[in-house]
Amino acid sequence: GNLPTGKAGMADVKIYNVLGETISPLSLRRGAGGEVEINLSEASKGTYFVKIQCGTKTSTQRMIIQ
């Protein structure tokens, strides 16, 4: 899915499972408008957390893969 991050290229994106372990997406692409596209098509079913840090602002979004 696409997540807005503000300025292009300025965001740090990390993905965690429910155990707090960092997982690597199949691909992570940043668009010119600042959006981030994450491909987790190979990830197991479950709940994941996407942490986006842009400057001093941090946002964490819950993502459920069914």
PDB file of N, CA and C in Angstrom:
ATOM      1  N   GLY A   1       0.805  -1.182   0.000  1.00  0.00           N
ATOM      2  CA  GLY A   1       0.000   0.000   0.000  1.00  0.00           C
ATOM      3  C   GLY A   1       0.851   1.250   0.000  1.00  0.00           C
ATOM      4  N   ASN A   2       0.246   2.376  -0.260  1.00  0.00           N
ATOM      5  CA  ASN A   2       0.959   3.659  -0.278  1.00  0.00           C
ATOM      6  C   ASN A   2       0.715   4.404   1.019  1.00  0.00           C
ATOM      7  N   LEU A   3       1.779   4.965   1.576  1.00  0.00           N
ATOM      8  CA  LEU A   3       1.686   5.747   2.791  1.00  0.00           C
ATOM      9  C   LEU A   3       2.280   7.114   2.549  1.00  0.00           C
ATOM     10  N   PRO A   4       1.558   8.193   2.887  1.00  0.00           N
ATOM     11  CA  PRO A   4       2.119   9.532   2.685  1.00  0.00           C
ATOM     12  C   PRO A   4       3.212   9.818   3.696  1.00  0.00           C
ATOM     13  N   THR A   5       4.302  10.439   3.239  1.00  0.00           N
ATOM     14  CA  THR A   5       5.408  10.734   4.148  1.00  0.00           C
ATOM     15  C   THR A   5       5.821  12.193   4.135  1.00  0.00           C
ATOM     16  N   GLY A   6       5.207  13.015   3.333  1.00  0.00           N
ATOM     17  CA  GLY A   6       5.622  14.415   3.268  1.00  0.00           C
ATOM     18  C   GLY A   6       6.633  14.610   2.165  1.00  0.00           C
ATOM     19  N   LYS A   7       7.790  15.184   2.481  1.00  0.00           N
ATOM     20  CA  LYS A   7       8.805  15.471   1.478  1.00  0.00           C
ATOM     21  C   LYS A   7       9.424  14.190   0.915  1.00  0.00           C
ATOM     22  N   ALA A   8       9.614  14.165  -0.390  1.00  0.00           N
ATOM     23  CA  ALA A   8      10.193  12.995  -1.047  1.00  0.00           C
ATOM     24  C   ALA A   8      11.602  12.734  -0.544  1.00  0.00           C
ATOM     25  N   GLY A   9      11.902  11.464  -0.274  1.00  0.00           N
ATOM     26  CA  GLY A   9      13.249  11.059   0.094  1.00  0.00           C
ATOM     27  C   GLY A   9      13.662  11.393   1.510  1.00  0.00           C
ATOM     28  N   MET A  10      12.785  11.971   2.318  1.00  0.00           N
ATOM     29  CA  MET A  10      13.163  12.410   3.656  1.00  0.00           C
ATOM     30  C   MET A  10      12.709  11.448   4.757  1.00  0.00           C
ATOM     31  N   ALA A  11      11.993  10.388   4.431  1.00  0.00           N
ATOM     32  CA  ALA A  11      11.425   9.515   5.449  1.00  0.00           C
ATOM     33  C   ALA A  11      12.265   8.266   5.662  1.00  0.00           C
ATOM     34  N   ASP A  12      12.305   7.822   6.916  1.00  0.00           N
ATOM     35  CA  ASP A  12      12.913   6.547   7.273  1.00  0.00           C
ATOM     36  C   ASP A  12      11.754   5.609   7.582  1.00  0.00           C
ATOM     37  N   VAL A  13      11.676   4.466   6.889  1.00  0.00           N
ATOM     38  CA  VAL A  13      10.564   3.538   7.049  1.00  0.00           C
ATOM     39  C   VAL A  13      11.089   2.207   7.567  1.00  0.00           C
ATOM     40  N   LYS A  14      10.478   1.705   8.649  1.00  0.00           N
ATOM     41  CA  LYS A  14      10.830   0.399   9.201  1.00  0.00           C
ATOM     42  C   LYS A  14       9.554  -0.386   9.435  1.00  0.00           C
ATOM     43  N   ILE A  15       9.644  -1.704   9.249  1.00  0.00           N
ATOM     44  CA  ILE A  15       8.490  -2.580   9.422  1.00  0.00           C
ATOM     45  C   ILE A  15       8.838  -3.615  10.486  1.00  0.00           C
ATOM     46  N   TYR A  16       7.911  -3.785  11.451  1.00  0.00           N
ATOM     47  CA  TYR A  16       8.127  -4.708  12.560  1.00  0.00           C
ATOM     48  C   TYR A  16       6.988  -5.717  12.623  1.00  0.00           C
ATOM     49  N   ASN A  17       7.287  -6.938  13.094  1.00  0.00           N
ATOM     50  CA  ASN A  17       6.227  -7.905  13.375  1.00  0.00           C
ATOM     51  C   ASN A  17       5.762  -7.699  14.808  1.00  0.00           C
ATOM     52  N   VAL A  18       4.818  -8.518  15.280  1.00  0.00           N
ATOM     53  CA  VAL A  18       4.264  -8.326  16.633  1.00  0.00           C
ATOM     54  C   VAL A  18       5.275  -8.625  17.734  1.00  0.00           C
ATOM     55  N   LEU A  19       6.378  -9.301  17.398  1.00  0.00           N
ATOM     56  CA  LEU A  19       7.427  -9.574  18.374  1.00  0.00           C
ATOM     57  C   LEU A  19       8.440  -8.439  18.458  1.00  0.00           C
ATOM     58  N   GLY A  20       8.254  -7.404  17.627  1.00  0.00           N
ATOM     59  CA  GLY A  20       9.173  -6.272  17.619  1.00  0.00           C
ATOM     60  C   GLY A  20      10.385  -6.476  16.739  1.00  0.00           C
ATOM     61  N   GLU A  21      10.400  -7.561  15.966  1.00  0.00           N
ATOM     62  CA  GLU A  21      11.516  -7.844  15.075  1.00  0.00           C
ATOM     63  C   GLU A  21      11.351  -7.068  13.775  1.00  0.00           C
ATOM     64  N   THR A  22      12.425  -6.493  13.279  1.00  0.00           N
ATOM     65  CA  THR A  22      12.394  -5.770  12.010  1.00  0.00           C
ATOM     66  C   THR A  22      12.313  -6.778  10.877  1.00  0.00           C
ATOM     67  N   ILE A  23      11.407  -6.535   9.937  1.00  0.00           N
ATOM     68  CA  ILE A  23      11.328  -7.392   8.754  1.00  0.00           C
ATOM     69  C   ILE A  23      11.642  -6.555   7.522  1.00  0.00           C
ATOM     70  N   SER A  24      12.079  -7.220   6.492  1.00  0.00           N
ATOM     71  CA  SER A  24      12.413  -6.537   5.244  1.00  0.00           C
ATOM     72  C   SER A  24      11.300  -6.748   4.235  1.00  0.00           C
ATOM     73  N   PRO A  25      10.800  -5.665   3.645  1.00  0.00           N
ATOM     74  CA  PRO A  25       9.791  -5.826   2.592  1.00  0.00           C
ATOM     75  C   PRO A  25      10.436  -6.363   1.326  1.00  0.00           C
ATOM     76  N   LEU A  26       9.618  -6.959   0.447  1.00  0.00           N
ATOM     77  CA  LEU A  26      10.108  -7.426  -0.839  1.00  0.00           C
ATOM     78  C   LEU A  26      10.657  -6.251  -1.628  1.00  0.00           C
ATOM     79  N   SER A  27       9.986  -5.113  -1.546  1.00  0.00           N
ATOM     80  CA  SER A  27      10.501  -3.883  -2.146  1.00  0.00           C
ATOM     81  C   SER A  27       9.934  -2.688  -1.398  1.00  0.00           C
ATOM     82  N   LEU A  28      10.678  -1.620  -1.404  1.00  0.00           N
ATOM     83  CA  LEU A  28      10.280  -0.366  -0.765  1.00  0.00           C
ATOM     84  C   LEU A  28      10.635   0.724  -1.750  1.00  0.00           C
ATOM     85  N   ARG A  29       9.614   1.428  -2.241  1.00  0.00           N
ATOM     86  CA  ARG A  29       9.854   2.444  -3.261  1.00  0.00           C
ATOM     87  C   ARG A  29       9.272   3.767  -2.813  1.00  0.00           C
ATOM     88  N   ARG A  30      10.050   4.820  -2.991  1.00  0.00           N
ATOM     89  CA  ARG A  30       9.598   6.169  -2.637  1.00  0.00           C
ATOM     90  C   ARG A  30       9.227   6.915  -3.906  1.00  0.00           C
ATOM     91  N   GLY A  31       8.044   7.523  -3.908  1.00  0.00           N
ATOM     92  CA  GLY A  31       7.581   8.282  -5.057  1.00  0.00           C
ATOM     93  C   GLY A  31       7.992   9.739  -4.986  1.00  0.00           C
ATOM     94  N   ALA A  32       7.855  10.431  -6.089  1.00  0.00           N
ATOM     95  CA  ALA A  32       8.233  11.843  -6.183  1.00  0.00           C
ATOM     96  C   ALA A  32       7.384  12.721  -5.269  1.00  0.00           C
ATOM     97  N   GLY A  33       6.145  12.315  -5.010  1.00  0.00           N
ATOM     98  CA  GLY A  33       5.256  13.097  -4.152  1.00  0.00           C
ATOM     99  C   GLY A  33       5.436  12.815  -2.678  1.00  0.00           C
ATOM    100  N   GLY A  34       6.400  11.958  -2.321  1.00  0.00           N
ATOM    101  CA  GLY A  34       6.647  11.660  -0.920  1.00  0.00           C
ATOM    102  C   GLY A  34       5.981  10.387  -0.430  1.00  0.00           C
ATOM    103  N   GLU A  35       5.176   9.719  -1.262  1.00  0.00           N
ATOM    104  CA  GLU A  35       4.528   8.496  -0.817  1.00  0.00           C
ATOM    105  C   GLU A  35       5.525   7.338  -0.831  1.00  0.00           C
ATOM    106  N   VAL A  36       5.232   6.323  -0.015  1.00  0.00           N
ATOM    107  CA  VAL A  36       6.082   5.139   0.071  1.00  0.00           C
ATOM    108  C   VAL A  36       5.234   3.942  -0.323  1.00  0.00           C
ATOM    109  N   GLU A  37       5.737   3.120  -1.239  1.00  0.00           N
ATOM    110  CA  GLU A  37       5.040   1.905  -1.646  1.00  0.00           C
ATOM    111  C   GLU A  37       5.805   0.715  -1.080  1.00  0.00           C
ATOM    112  N   ILE A  38       5.107  -0.114  -0.318  1.00  0.00           N
ATOM    113  CA  ILE A  38       5.715  -1.258   0.342  1.00  0.00           C
ATOM    114  C   ILE A  38       5.109  -2.533  -0.231  1.00  0.00           C
ATOM    115  N   ASN A  39       5.963  -3.467  -0.635  1.00  0.00           N
ATOM    116  CA  ASN A  39       5.498  -4.745  -1.153  1.00  0.00           C
ATOM    117  C   ASN A  39       5.802  -5.820  -0.117  1.00  0.00           C
ATOM    118  N   LEU A  40       4.747  -6.345   0.504  1.00  0.00           N
ATOM    119  CA  LEU A  40       4.892  -7.416   1.486  1.00  0.00           C
ATOM    120  C   LEU A  40       4.168  -8.675   1.015  1.00  0.00           C
ATOM    121  N   SER A  41       4.148  -8.896  -0.287  1.00  0.00           N
ATOM    122  CA  SER A  41       3.393 -10.014  -0.855  1.00  0.00           C
ATOM    123  C   SER A  41       3.905 -11.372  -0.383  1.00  0.00           C
ATOM    124  N   GLU A  42       5.143 -11.455   0.056  1.00  0.00           N
ATOM    125  CA  GLU A  42       5.707 -12.725   0.530  1.00  0.00           C
ATOM    126  C   GLU A  42       5.617 -12.869   2.053  1.00  0.00           C
ATOM    127  N   ALA A  43       5.089 -11.871   2.736  1.00  0.00           N
ATOM    128  CA  ALA A  43       5.013 -11.913   4.195  1.00  0.00           C
ATOM    129  C   ALA A  43       3.928 -12.876   4.655  1.00  0.00           C
ATOM    130  N   SER A  44       4.140 -13.472   5.807  1.00  0.00           N
ATOM    131  CA  SER A  44       3.151 -14.366   6.401  1.00  0.00           C
ATOM    132  C   SER A  44       1.938 -13.571   6.865  1.00  0.00           C
ATOM    133  N   LYS A  45       0.803 -14.259   7.004  1.00  0.00           N
ATOM    134  CA  LYS A  45      -0.388 -13.614   7.549  1.00  0.00           C
ATOM    135  C   LYS A  45      -0.087 -13.141   8.960  1.00  0.00           C
ATOM    136  N   GLY A  46      -0.641 -12.011   9.316  1.00  0.00           N
ATOM    137  CA  GLY A  46      -0.440 -11.502  10.667  1.00  0.00           C
ATOM    138  C   GLY A  46      -0.499  -9.996  10.734  1.00  0.00           C
ATOM    139  N   THR A  47      -0.138  -9.471  11.883  1.00  0.00           N
ATOM    140  CA  THR A  47      -0.151  -8.041  12.138  1.00  0.00           C
ATOM    141  C   THR A  47       1.271  -7.503  12.103  1.00  0.00           C
ATOM    142  N   TYR A  48       1.436  -6.389  11.423  1.00  0.00           N
ATOM    143  CA  TYR A  48       2.734  -5.737  11.291  1.00  0.00           C
ATOM    144  C   TYR A  48       2.565  -4.259  11.634  1.00  0.00           C
ATOM    145  N   PHE A  49       3.651  -3.615  11.973  1.00  0.00           N
ATOM    146  CA  PHE A  49       3.639  -2.197  12.281  1.00  0.00           C
ATOM    147  C   PHE A  49       4.640  -1.494  11.378  1.00  0.00           C
ATOM    148  N   VAL A  50       4.183  -0.436  10.719  1.00  0.00           N
ATOM    149  CA  VAL A  50       5.031   0.354   9.836  1.00  0.00           C
ATOM    150  C   VAL A  50       5.332   1.661  10.569  1.00  0.00           C
ATOM    151  N   LYS A  51       6.612   1.882  10.832  1.00  0.00           N
ATOM    152  CA  LYS A  51       7.049   3.097  11.531  1.00  0.00           C
ATOM    153  C   LYS A  51       7.691   4.023  10.509  1.00  0.00           C
ATOM    154  N   ILE A  52       7.154   5.223  10.409  1.00  0.00           N
ATOM    155  CA  ILE A  52       7.660   6.222   9.472  1.00  0.00           C
ATOM    156  C   ILE A  52       8.183   7.405  10.275  1.00  0.00           C
ATOM    157  N   GLN A  53       9.443   7.729  10.064  1.00  0.00           N
ATOM    158  CA  GLN A  53      10.038   8.887  10.733  1.00  0.00           C
ATOM    159  C   GLN A  53      10.474   9.876   9.674  1.00  0.00           C
ATOM    160  N   CYS A  54       9.978  11.088   9.797  1.00  0.00           N
ATOM    161  CA  CYS A  54      10.289  12.155   8.847  1.00  0.00           C
ATOM    162  C   CYS A  54      10.701  13.379   9.670  1.00  0.00           C
ATOM    163  N   GLY A  55      12.001  13.619   9.732  1.00  0.00           N
ATOM    164  CA  GLY A  55      12.482  14.712  10.572  1.00  0.00           C
ATOM    165  C   GLY A  55      12.245  14.375  12.031  1.00  0.00           C
ATOM    166  N   THR A  56      11.549  15.248  12.738  1.00  0.00           N
ATOM    167  CA  THR A  56      11.265  15.012  14.157  1.00  0.00           C
ATOM    168  C   THR A  56       9.907  14.346  14.375  1.00  0.00           C
ATOM    169  N   LYS A  57       9.157  14.092  13.306  1.00  0.00           N
ATOM    170  CA  LYS A  57       7.833  13.486  13.421  1.00  0.00           C
ATOM    171  C   LYS A  57       7.916  11.986  13.165  1.00  0.00           C
ATOM    172  N   THR A  58       7.188  11.229  13.984  1.00  0.00           N
ATOM    173  CA  THR A  58       7.137   9.777  13.845  1.00  0.00           C
ATOM    174  C   THR A  58       5.684   9.343  13.824  1.00  0.00           C
ATOM    175  N   SER A  59       5.361   8.410  12.918  1.00  0.00           N
ATOM    176  CA  SER A  59       4.026   7.849  12.837  1.00  0.00           C
ATOM    177  C   SER A  59       4.144   6.337  12.740  1.00  0.00           C
ATOM    178  N   THR A  60       3.316   5.628  13.486  1.00  0.00           N
ATOM    179  CA  THR A  60       3.290   4.166  13.416  1.00  0.00           C
ATOM    180  C   THR A  60       1.892   3.744  12.989  1.00  0.00           C
ATOM    181  N   GLN A  61       1.838   2.904  11.952  1.00  0.00           N
ATOM    182  CA  GLN A  61       0.570   2.435  11.404  1.00  0.00           C
ATOM    183  C   GLN A  61       0.513   0.919  11.540  1.00  0.00           C
ATOM    184  N   ARG A  62      -0.621   0.403  11.935  1.00  0.00           N
ATOM    185  CA  ARG A  62      -0.814  -1.049  12.014  1.00  0.00           C
ATOM    186  C   ARG A  62      -1.274  -1.559  10.659  1.00  0.00           C
ATOM    187  N   MET A  63      -0.744  -2.695  10.256  1.00  0.00           N
ATOM    188  CA  MET A  63      -1.110  -3.291   8.964  1.00  0.00           C
ATOM    189  C   MET A  63      -1.394  -4.771   9.218  1.00  0.00           C
ATOM    190  N   ILE A  64      -2.535  -5.259   8.738  1.00  0.00           N
ATOM    191  CA  ILE A  64      -2.909  -6.646   8.898  1.00  0.00           C
ATOM    192  C   ILE A  64      -2.883  -7.322   7.537  1.00  0.00           C
ATOM    193  N   ILE A  65      -2.163  -8.435   7.455  1.00  0.00           N
ATOM    194  CA  ILE A  65      -2.112  -9.217   6.219  1.00  0.00           C
ATOM    195  C   ILE A  65      -2.935 -10.474   6.459  1.00  0.00           C
ATOM    196  N   GLN A  66      -3.933 -10.683   5.600  1.00  0.00           N
ATOM    197  CA  GLN A  66      -4.827 -11.838   5.763  1.00  0.00           C
ATOM    198  C   GLN A  66      -4.620 -12.849   4.668  1.00  0.00           C
TER     199      GLN A  66
END
